Amino acid sequence: MLGIAPTGSRQKGDEILGRSGHMRVARTGMWWLEAQTREPEDLSGQIDEILGKLTKDSDVWAELRRSFSVDLFCGLFMGSGNDGISLSPEHLKALGERGIELALDIYDSVD
């Protein structure tokens, strides 16, 4: 539906080997697409990279949202305790038009 194969996926009930070597069972299914890591950060570029690979068809996005949770998950690793990041109105609009929730995990330089 999105016009591209995922970076990865799993189904509910799949066994997942964690980093610690411990096996767990997936409680939900998941489909994901990763952007290339960028240093220094370029969240806007990564959003462009991901959305540029996916359909722009609003009907497809509406259908996906009826059955699935849709989010853009980002891990942000700050160089100091007082770094920041911003997104342009155009990027926020692009996410909003598709109904994509933006989820940020932010780590400061001490982590």
Coordinates of C-alpha atoms in Angstrom, one line a residue:
M1 CA 0.0 0.0 0.0
L2 CA 2.9 2.4 0.8
G3 CA 4.7 1.6 -2.4
I4 CA 7.9 0.2 -0.9
A5 CA 9.2 -2.8 1.0
P6 CA 10.0 -2.2 4.7
T7 CA 13.4 -2.1 6.3
G8 CA 11.9 -4.8 8.6
S9 CA 8.7 -6.2 9.8
R10 CA 7.3 -8.7 12.3
Q11 CA 4.0 -10.3 13.2
K12 CA 2.4 -10.7 16.5
G13 CA 3.7 -13.8 18.2
D14 CA 7.1 -13.8 16.4
E15 CA 10.1 -14.6 18.5
I16 CA 12.5 -11.7 18.9
L17 CA 16.1 -12.1 20.0
G18 CA 17.1 -9.1 22.1
R19 CA 20.5 -7.5 22.4
S20 CA 21.1 -9.3 25.7
G21 CA 20.5 -12.7 24.0
H22 CA 17.1 -13.0 25.7
M23 CA 14.2 -14.3 23.5
R24 CA 10.9 -12.6 23.8
V25 CA 7.6 -12.8 21.9
A26 CA 6.2 -9.8 19.9
R27 CA 3.0 -8.5 21.4
T28 CA 2.1 -6.7 18.3
G29 CA 3.0 -6.7 14.6
M30 CA 5.2 -4.0 13.2
W31 CA 6.3 -2.6 9.8
W32 CA 9.2 -0.1 9.7
L33 CA 11.3 1.9 7.3
E34 CA 14.6 3.4 8.5
A35 CA 16.3 6.5 7.2
Q36 CA 20.1 6.8 7.0
T37 CA 21.9 8.0 10.2
R38 CA 23.1 11.5 9.8
E39 CA 25.7 13.4 11.9
P40 CA 25.2 16.1 12.6
E41 CA 21.5 15.5 12.9
D42 CA 19.3 16.3 9.9
L43 CA 15.8 15.3 11.0
S44 CA 14.2 17.3 8.2
G45 CA 16.4 15.4 5.7
Q46 CA 15.5 12.1 7.2
I47 CA 11.8 12.9 7.0
D48 CA 12.2 13.9 3.4
E49 CA 14.0 10.6 2.8
I50 CA 11.3 8.5 4.3
L51 CA 8.3 10.4 3.0
G52 CA 9.9 10.6 -0.5
K53 CA 9.8 6.8 -0.7
L54 CA 6.1 6.4 0.4
T55 CA 2.8 7.1 -1.4
K56 CA 1.3 10.6 -1.1
D57 CA -2.2 9.1 -1.6
S58 CA -4.3 10.5 1.2
D59 CA -6.8 7.6 0.8
V60 CA -4.1 5.1 1.4
W61 CA -3.0 6.9 4.6
A62 CA -6.6 7.1 5.8
E63 CA -7.1 3.4 5.3
L64 CA -3.8 2.6 7.1
R65 CA -4.9 4.8 10.1
R66 CA -8.2 3.0 10.4
S67 CA -6.4 -0.3 11.2
F68 CA -2.9 0.7 12.4
S69 CA -1.1 3.1 14.6
V70 CA 1.2 5.2 12.4
D71 CA 4.2 7.1 13.8
L72 CA 7.6 8.4 13.0
F73 CA 9.9 7.4 15.8
C74 CA 13.2 9.3 16.1
G75 CA 16.0 8.8 18.5
L76 CA 17.9 12.1 19.0
F77 CA 21.3 12.0 20.6
M78 CA 22.3 15.5 21.7
G79 CA 25.9 16.7 21.8
S80 CA 25.3 18.7 25.0
G81 CA 22.6 19.1 27.6
N82 CA 21.3 22.2 25.9
D83 CA 21.0 21.2 22.3
G84 CA 17.7 21.6 20.4
I85 CA 16.0 20.7 17.2
S86 CA 13.2 22.2 15.2
L87 CA 11.0 21.2 12.3
S88 CA 9.6 23.5 9.6
P89 CA 5.9 24.1 9.1
E90 CA 6.2 22.2 5.8
H91 CA 7.6 19.1 7.5
L92 CA 5.0 19.2 10.3
K93 CA 2.2 19.7 7.6
A94 CA 3.6 16.7 5.6
L95 CA 3.4 14.5 8.7
G96 CA 0.0 15.9 9.7
E97 CA -1.6 15.4 6.3
R98 CA -0.7 11.7 6.5
G99 CA -1.8 11.4 10.2
I100 CA 1.7 10.5 11.3
E101 CA 2.4 11.0 15.0
L102 CA 5.9 12.2 15.7
A103 CA 7.6 10.3 18.6
L104 CA 10.9 11.6 19.9
D105 CA 13.3 9.8 22.3
I106 CA 15.8 12.5 23.3
Y107 CA 19.2 11.6 24.9
D108 CA 21.5 14.3 26.3
S109 CA 25.2 14.0 26.1
V110 CA 25.5 12.5 29.6
D111 CA 23.4 9.4 28.5

